[in-house]
XYZ file of C-alpha atoms in Angstrom:
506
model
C -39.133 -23.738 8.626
C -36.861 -23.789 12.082
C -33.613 -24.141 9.774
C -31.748 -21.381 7.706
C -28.663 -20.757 5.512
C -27.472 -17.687 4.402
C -24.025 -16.627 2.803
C -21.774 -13.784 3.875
C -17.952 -13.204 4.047
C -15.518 -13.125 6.599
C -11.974 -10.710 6.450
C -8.888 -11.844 6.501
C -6.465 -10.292 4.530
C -7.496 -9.088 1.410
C -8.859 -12.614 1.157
C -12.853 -13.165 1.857
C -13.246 -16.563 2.906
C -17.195 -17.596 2.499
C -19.140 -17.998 5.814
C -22.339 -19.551 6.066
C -24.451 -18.683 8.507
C -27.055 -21.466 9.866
C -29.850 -20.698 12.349
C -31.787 -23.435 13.740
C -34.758 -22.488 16.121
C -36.039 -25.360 18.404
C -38.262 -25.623 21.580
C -37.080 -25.080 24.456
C -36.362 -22.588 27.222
C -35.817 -18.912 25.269
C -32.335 -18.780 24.962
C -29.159 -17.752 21.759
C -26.715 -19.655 21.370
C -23.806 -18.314 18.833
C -20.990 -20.991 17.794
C -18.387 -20.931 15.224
C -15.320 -19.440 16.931
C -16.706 -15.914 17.500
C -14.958 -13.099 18.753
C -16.356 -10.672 21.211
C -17.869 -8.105 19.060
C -19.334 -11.087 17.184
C -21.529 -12.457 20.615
C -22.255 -8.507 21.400
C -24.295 -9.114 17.661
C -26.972 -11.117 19.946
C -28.073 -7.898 21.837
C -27.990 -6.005 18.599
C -29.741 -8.434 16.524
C -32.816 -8.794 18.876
C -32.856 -5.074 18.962
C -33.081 -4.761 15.197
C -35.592 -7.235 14.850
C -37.877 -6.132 17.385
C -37.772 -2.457 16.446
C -38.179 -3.134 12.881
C -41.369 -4.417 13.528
C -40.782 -8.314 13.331
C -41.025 -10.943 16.330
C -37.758 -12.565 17.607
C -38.664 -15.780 18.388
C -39.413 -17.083 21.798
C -37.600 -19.853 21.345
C -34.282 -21.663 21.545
C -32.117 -20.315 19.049
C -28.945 -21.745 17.815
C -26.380 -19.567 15.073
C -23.649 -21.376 13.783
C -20.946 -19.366 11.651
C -19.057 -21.698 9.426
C -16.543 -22.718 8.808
C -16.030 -23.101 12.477
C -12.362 -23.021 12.326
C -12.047 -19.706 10.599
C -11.973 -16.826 13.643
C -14.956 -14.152 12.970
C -14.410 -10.789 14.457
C -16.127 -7.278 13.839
C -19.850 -6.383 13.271
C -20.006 -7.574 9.775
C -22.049 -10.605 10.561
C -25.189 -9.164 12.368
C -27.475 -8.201 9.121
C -27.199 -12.040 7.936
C -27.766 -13.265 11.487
C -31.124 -11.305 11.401
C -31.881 -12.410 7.822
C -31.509 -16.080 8.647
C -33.097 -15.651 12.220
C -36.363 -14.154 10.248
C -35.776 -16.912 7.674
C -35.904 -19.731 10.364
C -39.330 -18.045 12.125
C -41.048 -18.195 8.696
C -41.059 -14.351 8.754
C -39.051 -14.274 5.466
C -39.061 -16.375 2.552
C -36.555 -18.330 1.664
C -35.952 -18.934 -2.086
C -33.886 -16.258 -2.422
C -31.282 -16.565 -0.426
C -29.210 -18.424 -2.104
C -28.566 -15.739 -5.020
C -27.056 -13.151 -2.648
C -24.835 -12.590 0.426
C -24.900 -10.338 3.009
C -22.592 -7.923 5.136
C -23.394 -4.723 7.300
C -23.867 -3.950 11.177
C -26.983 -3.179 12.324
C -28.054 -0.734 14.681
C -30.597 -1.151 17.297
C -33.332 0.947 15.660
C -32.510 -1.692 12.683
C -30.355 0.638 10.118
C -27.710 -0.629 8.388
C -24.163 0.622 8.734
C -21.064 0.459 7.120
C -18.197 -2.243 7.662
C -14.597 -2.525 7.261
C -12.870 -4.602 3.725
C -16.337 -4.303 1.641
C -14.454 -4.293 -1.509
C -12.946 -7.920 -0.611
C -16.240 -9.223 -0.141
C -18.353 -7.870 -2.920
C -15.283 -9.044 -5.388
C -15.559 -12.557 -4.091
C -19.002 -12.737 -4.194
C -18.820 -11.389 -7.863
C -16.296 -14.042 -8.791
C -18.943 -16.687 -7.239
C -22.094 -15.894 -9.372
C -23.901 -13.983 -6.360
C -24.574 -10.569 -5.439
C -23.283 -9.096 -2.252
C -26.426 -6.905 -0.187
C -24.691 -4.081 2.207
C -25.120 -0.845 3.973
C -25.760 1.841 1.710
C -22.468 3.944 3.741
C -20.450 1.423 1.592
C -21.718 2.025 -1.760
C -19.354 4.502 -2.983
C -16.029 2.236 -2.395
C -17.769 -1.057 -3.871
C -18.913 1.253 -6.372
C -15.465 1.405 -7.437
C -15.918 -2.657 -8.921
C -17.066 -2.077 -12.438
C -17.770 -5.220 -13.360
C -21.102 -6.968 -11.746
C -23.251 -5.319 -9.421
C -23.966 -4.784 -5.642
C -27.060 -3.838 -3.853
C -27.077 -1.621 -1.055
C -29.782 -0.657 1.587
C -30.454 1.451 4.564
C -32.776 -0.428 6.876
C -33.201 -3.669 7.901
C -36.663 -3.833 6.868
C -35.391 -2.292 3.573
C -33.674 -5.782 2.707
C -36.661 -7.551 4.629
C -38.991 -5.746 1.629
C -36.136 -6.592 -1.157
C -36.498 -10.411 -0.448
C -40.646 -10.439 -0.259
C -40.199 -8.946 -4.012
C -42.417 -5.624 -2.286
C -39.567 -3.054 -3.259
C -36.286 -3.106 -5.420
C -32.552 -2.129 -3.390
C -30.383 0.540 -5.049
C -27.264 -0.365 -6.972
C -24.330 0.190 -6.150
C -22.684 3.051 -8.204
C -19.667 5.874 -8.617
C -18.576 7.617 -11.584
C -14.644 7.972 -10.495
C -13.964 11.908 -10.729
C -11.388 13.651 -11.890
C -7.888 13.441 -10.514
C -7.325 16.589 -8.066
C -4.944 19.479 -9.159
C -1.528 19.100 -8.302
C -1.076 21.625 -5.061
C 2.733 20.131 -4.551
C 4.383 20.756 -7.484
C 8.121 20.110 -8.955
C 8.209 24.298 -9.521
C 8.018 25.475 -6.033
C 11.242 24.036 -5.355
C 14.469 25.915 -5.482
C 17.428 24.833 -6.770
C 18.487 21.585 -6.320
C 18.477 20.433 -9.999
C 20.358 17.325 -9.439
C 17.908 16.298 -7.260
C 14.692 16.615 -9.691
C 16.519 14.276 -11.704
C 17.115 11.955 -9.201
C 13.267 12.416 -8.873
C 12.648 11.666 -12.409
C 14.349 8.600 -12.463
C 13.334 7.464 -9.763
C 9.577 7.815 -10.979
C 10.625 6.118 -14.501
C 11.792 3.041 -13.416
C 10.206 2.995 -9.828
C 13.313 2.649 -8.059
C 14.004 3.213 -4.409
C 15.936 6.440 -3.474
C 17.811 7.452 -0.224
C 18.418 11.215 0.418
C 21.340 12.390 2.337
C 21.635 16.013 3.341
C 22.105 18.995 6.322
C 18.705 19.865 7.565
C 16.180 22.475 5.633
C 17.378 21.895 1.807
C 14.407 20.057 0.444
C 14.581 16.654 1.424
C 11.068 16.427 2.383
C 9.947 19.146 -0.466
C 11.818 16.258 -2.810
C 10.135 13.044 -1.336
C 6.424 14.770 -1.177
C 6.767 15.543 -5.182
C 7.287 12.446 -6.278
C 3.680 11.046 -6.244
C 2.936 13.917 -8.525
C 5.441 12.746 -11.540
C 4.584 9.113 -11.102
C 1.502 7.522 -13.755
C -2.153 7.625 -12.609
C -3.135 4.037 -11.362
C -4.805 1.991 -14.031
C -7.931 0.269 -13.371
C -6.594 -2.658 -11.805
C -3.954 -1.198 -9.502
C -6.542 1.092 -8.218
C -8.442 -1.349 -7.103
C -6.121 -3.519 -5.255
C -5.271 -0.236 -3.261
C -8.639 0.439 -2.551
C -9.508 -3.142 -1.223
C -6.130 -3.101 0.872
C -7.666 0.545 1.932
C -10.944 -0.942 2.681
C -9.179 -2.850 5.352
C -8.580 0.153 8.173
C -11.332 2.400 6.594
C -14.308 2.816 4.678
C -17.191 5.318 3.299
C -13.736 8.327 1.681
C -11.588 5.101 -0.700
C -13.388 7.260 -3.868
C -11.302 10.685 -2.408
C -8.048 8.179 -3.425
C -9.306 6.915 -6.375
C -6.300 6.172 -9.034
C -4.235 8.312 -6.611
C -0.830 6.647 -5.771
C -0.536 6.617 -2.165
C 2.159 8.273 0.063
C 2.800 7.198 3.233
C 5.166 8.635 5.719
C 5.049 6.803 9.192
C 6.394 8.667 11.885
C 10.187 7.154 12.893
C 8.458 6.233 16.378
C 6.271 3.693 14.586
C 6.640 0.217 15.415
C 7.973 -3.023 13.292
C 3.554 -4.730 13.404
C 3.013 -0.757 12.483
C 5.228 -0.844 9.654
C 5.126 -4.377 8.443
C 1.293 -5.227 9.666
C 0.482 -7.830 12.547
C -1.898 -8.284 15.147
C -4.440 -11.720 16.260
C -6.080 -11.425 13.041
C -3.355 -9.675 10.778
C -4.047 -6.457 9.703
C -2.139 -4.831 6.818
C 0.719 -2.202 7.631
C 2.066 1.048 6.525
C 4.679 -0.888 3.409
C 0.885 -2.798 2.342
C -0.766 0.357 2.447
C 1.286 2.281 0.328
C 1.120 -0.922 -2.212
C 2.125 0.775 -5.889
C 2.356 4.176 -4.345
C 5.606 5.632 -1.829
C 6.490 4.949 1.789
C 8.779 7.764 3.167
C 10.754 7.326 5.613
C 11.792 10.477 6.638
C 14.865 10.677 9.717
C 15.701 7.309 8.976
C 18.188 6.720 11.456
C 16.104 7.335 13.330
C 13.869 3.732 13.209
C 14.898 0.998 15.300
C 17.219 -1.464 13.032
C 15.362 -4.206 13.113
C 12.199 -2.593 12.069
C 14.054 -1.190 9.170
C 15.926 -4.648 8.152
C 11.912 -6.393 8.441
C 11.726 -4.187 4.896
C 13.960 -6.011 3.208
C 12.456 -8.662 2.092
C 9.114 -7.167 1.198
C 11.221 -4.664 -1.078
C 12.338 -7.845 -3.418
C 9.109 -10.207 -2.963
C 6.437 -6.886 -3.532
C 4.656 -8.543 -0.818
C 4.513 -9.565 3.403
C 3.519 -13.038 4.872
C 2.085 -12.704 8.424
C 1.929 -15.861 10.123
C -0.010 -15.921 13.983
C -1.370 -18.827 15.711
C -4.432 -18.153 14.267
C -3.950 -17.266 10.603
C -1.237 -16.670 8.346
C -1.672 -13.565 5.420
C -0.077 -12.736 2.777
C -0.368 -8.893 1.890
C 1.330 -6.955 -1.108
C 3.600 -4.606 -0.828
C 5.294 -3.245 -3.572
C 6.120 0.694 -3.090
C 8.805 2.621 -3.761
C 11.271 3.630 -0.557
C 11.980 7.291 -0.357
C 14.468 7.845 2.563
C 15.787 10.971 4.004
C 18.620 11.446 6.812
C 21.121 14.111 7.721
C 24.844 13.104 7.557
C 25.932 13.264 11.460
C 23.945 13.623 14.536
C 24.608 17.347 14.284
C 22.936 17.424 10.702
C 26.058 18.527 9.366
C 29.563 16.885 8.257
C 31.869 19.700 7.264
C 32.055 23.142 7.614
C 31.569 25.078 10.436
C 28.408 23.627 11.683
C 29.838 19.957 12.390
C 30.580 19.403 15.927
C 31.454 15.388 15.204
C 34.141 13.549 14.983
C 34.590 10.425 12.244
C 33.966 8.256 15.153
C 30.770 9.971 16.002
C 29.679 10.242 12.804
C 30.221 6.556 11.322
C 28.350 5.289 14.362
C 25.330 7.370 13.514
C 25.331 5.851 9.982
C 26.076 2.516 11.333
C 22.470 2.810 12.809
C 21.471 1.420 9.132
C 22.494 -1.929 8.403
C 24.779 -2.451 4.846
C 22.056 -4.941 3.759
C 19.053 -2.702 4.039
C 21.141 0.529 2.447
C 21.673 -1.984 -0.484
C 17.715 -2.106 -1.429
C 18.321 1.597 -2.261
C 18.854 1.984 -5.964
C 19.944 5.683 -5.894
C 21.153 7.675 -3.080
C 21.660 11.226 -3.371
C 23.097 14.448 -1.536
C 21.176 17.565 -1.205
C 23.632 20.219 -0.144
C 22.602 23.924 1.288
C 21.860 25.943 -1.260
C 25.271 28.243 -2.721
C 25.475 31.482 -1.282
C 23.293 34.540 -3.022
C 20.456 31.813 -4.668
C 17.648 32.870 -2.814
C 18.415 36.771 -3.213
C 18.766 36.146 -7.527
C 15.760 36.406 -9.248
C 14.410 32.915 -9.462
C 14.669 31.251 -13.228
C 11.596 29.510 -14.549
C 11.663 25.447 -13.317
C 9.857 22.978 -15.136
C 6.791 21.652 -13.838
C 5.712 18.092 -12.404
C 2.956 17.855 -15.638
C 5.856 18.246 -17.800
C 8.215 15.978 -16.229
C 5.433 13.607 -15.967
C 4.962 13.684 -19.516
C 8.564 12.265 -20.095
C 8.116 9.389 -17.522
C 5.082 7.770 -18.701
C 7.173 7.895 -21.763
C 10.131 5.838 -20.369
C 7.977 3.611 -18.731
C 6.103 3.169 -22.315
C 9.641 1.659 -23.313
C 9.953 -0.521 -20.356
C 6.669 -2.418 -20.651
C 6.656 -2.631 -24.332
C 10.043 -4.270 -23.805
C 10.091 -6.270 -20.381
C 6.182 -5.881 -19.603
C 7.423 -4.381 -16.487
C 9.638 -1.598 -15.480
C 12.508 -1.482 -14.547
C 12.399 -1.538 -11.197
C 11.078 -5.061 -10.675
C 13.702 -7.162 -13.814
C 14.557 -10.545 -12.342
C 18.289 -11.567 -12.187
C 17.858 -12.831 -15.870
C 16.243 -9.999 -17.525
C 18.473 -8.011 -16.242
C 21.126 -10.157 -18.048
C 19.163 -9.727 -21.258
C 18.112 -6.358 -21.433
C 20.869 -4.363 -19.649
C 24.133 -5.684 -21.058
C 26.796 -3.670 -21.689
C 29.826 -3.960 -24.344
C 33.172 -5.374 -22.983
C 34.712 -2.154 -22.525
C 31.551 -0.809 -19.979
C 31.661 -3.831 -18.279
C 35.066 -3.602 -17.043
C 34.794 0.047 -16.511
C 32.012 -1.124 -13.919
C 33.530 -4.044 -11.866
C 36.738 -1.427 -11.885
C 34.120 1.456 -10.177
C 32.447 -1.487 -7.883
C 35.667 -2.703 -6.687
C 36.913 0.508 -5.581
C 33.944 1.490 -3.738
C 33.253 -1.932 -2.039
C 30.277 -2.338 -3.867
C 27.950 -6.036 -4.003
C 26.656 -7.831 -6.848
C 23.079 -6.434 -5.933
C 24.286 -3.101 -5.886
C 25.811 -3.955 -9.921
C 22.332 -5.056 -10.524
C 20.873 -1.735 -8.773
C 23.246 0.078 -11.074
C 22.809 -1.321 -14.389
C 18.594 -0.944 -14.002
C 19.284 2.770 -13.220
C 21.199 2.839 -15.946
C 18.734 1.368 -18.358
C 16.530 3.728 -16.563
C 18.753 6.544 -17.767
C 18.911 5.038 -21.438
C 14.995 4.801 -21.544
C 14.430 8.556 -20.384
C 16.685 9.291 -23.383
C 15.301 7.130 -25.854
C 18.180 4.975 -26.361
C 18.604 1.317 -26.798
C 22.313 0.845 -25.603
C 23.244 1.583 -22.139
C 26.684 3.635 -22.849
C 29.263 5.053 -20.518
C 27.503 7.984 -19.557
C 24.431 6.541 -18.154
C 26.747 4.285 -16.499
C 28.557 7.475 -14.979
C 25.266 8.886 -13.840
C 24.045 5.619 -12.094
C 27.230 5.299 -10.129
C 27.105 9.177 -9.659
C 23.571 8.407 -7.159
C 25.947 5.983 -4.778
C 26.335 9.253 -2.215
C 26.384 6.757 0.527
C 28.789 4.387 -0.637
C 31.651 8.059 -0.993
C 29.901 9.020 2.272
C 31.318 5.611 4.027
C 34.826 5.463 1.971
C 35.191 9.264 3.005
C 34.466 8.120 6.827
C 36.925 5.595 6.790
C 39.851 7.087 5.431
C 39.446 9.828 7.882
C 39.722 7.114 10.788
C 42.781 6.089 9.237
């Protein structure tokens, strides 16, 4: 037979478009010929290939030899696609048969003694070739994150002439397998911090109802300590959820996704990162730091910090829960919902009262003005964390509660949301919020009086009333009532912060 067919899968996004991979060998001066819009590390596979073949002990045909990767319009890139170029080369030279090709696919890079290694977005591929009625044949380096699918199975080898030996039924391939362990101890914990109680319940709400949360304060009282304890009261991912962060994972990394498994991830760019760093971009797009911490926290710590416009590219991705890339060459569509955790001091000096500030109004408002109004709005609480009082650190220190027991009242509240929305309450469209947030008369113009004063929008009414039902849910009550009202407008720090500003200008 001088024609062959077999299946693997390209990347792009956490899509895995099919690729078929056809191999014709004619006469004709020795020659390869590779066709189907192939990037460069895709026509290096020709001196790799022919290396693999030869030193696993088969011939590479002397012959003229013509691989075409469809679709031919889809760009290929990477070193996923030279273990099915050597399959269907062998295939083509009658050194393999052929009947069972059609029942699997294949992905790995091969090495030029002929070993298999790992690739990049595994878990994409062996899904889709789940969902098609095949099994997907890769390196053995990848079999503990596609042992994280539980439904189906995956094969996994560590030689070329390992697979070679799977498809002349001489020898069986391993499958794929990981028995998820136990979630780590929690080393950061809600105890080791001191003080600062209004801020642990800012924490606690925030992990409830997976809101966003902006915290304002003078350098060294916790910020940080706050931010890095949230992942810690938040649920454990359920099955699904974990796996759409591992496949988004498998993207820029593979062999250590089990270490994460059912974690919620934290990310915490530096402030010198980039808008394609944040957001994702690139030929081929490639997801970014708001995709990668998809159900978990991005912290954005010194916010002011970021270039504007990288900031304002968040907004949108905070309401969709997800990012459209478009490039010349493909457009992808990652998600992205996370939680924002932001930290910033008050003034350039860190300070805005007291002894310490050295700014005036001026100064300071044009530090804050750094952030656009727009992109402070997506915040749903925003917080001060002052120095501690005088004489704290010298009392003896008073038992705090710990994150397992604060945890224990959030999955609680968040027990309440989905039995009553399906969702928490965090992500209510415009009319559920209507439905399952109203308020009696009296509330309701107590609220528009509060807005109006401070200059507030209607999304920051909306922001309000889901902390508020937030606030209801942690205390097990159906009716939002004044007070949680009073608390929810008591987390609009930056909103004062601003009024304060201006009135000094005045």
């Amino acid at each position: 037979m001088s024609l062959s067919k077999v299946l693997t899968r390209a990347a792009l996004g956490v899509q895995a478009p099919l690729v078929t991979v056809e191999v014709h060998i004619s006469n004709g001066l020795p020659a390869l010929t590779l066709v189907g819009l192939p990037e460069t590390t895709v026509k290096e596979a020709r001196e790799r290939v022919r290396s693999a073949i030869i030193t696993s002990g088969f011939t590479f045909p002397a012959k003229r030899v013509t691989i075409n990767l469809a679709p031919a319009d889809l760009p290929k890139e990477g070193g996923r696609y030279d273990l099915p170029i050597a399959i269907a080369i062998l295939a083509a030279s009658e050194q393999l048969p052929d009947d069972k090709l059609t029942q699997y696919e294949f992905l790995g890079e091969l090495a030029l003694n002929g070993a298999l290694c790992g690739v990049q977005a595994a878990i994409p591929a062996a899904m889709a070739a789940l969902q098609a009625g095949r099994q997907m044949v890769l390196a053995e380096q990848n079999q503990q994150d596609v042992g994280l699918i539980q439904q189906g199975e995956t094969l996994v080898g560590n030689h070329l002439v390992d697979i070679c030996a799977f498809l002349h039924n001489k020898t069986t391939l391993t499958v794929a397998r990981y028995h998820p362990e136990a979630l780590d101890q929690q080393t950061q914990d809600l105890s080791d911090i001191i003080g600062q109680d209004q801020g642990r319940r800012a924490l606690e709400i925030t992990a409830a109802g997976g809101h966003n949360l902006l915290l304002i304060g003078p350098p060294g009282t916790g910020k940080t300590m706050l931010a890095t304890r949230l992942p810690g009261i938040m649920p454990p991912l359920d099955d699904q959820e974990a796996l759409e962060c591992a496949a988004i994972a498998s993207l820029v990394s593979s062999g250590n996704l089990h270490h994460q498994w059912r974690k919620r991830p934290f990310r915490a760019p530096h402030h010198s990162a980039s808008l394609y760093a944040l957001v994702g971009g690139g030929s081929l797009p490639r997801p970014g730091e708001i995709s990668l911490a998809h159900n978990g926290v991005l912290f954005l710590d010194e916010l002011p910090e970021f270039e504007r416009k990288t900031l304002d590219a968040l907004r949108e991705p905070i309401e969709s829960g997800e990012i459209s890339i478009s490039r010349t060459r493909a457009k992808v569509t990652y998600p992205a919902r996370f939680q924002l955790v932001g930290a910033m001091n008050p003034s350039p000096t860190g300070h805005y009262q007291g002894n310490h500030n050295r700014c005036t109004p001026q100064q300071v408002l044009r530090y804050l003005s750094r952030l656009s109004g727009p992109f402070l709005d997506r915040f749903d609480l925003s917080l001060e964390v002052p120095l501690l009082p005088s004489g704290t650190l010298s009392k003896k220190q008073q038992f705090s509660e710990s994150s397992a027991e604060v945890l224990r009242r959030v999955i609680a509240a968040r027990k309440i949301q989905t039995a009553r929305s399906g969702k928490i309450n965090a992500q209510l469209s415009n009319p559920e919020i209507l439905r399952w947030c109203s308020l009696r008369q009296e509330e309701a113009e107590w609220l528009e009086g509060v807005l109006n004063s401070l200059g507030l929008s209607v999304r920051a009414w909306q922001r309000i009333l889901k902390v508020a039902r937030t606030i209801a849910d942690l205390a097990g009550e159906e009716q939002i009532t004044r007070s949680h009202l009073q608390e929810a407008v008591g987390y609009r720090s930056i909103d004062r912060l601003m009024i304060y500003l201006h009135k000094s200008l005045e």
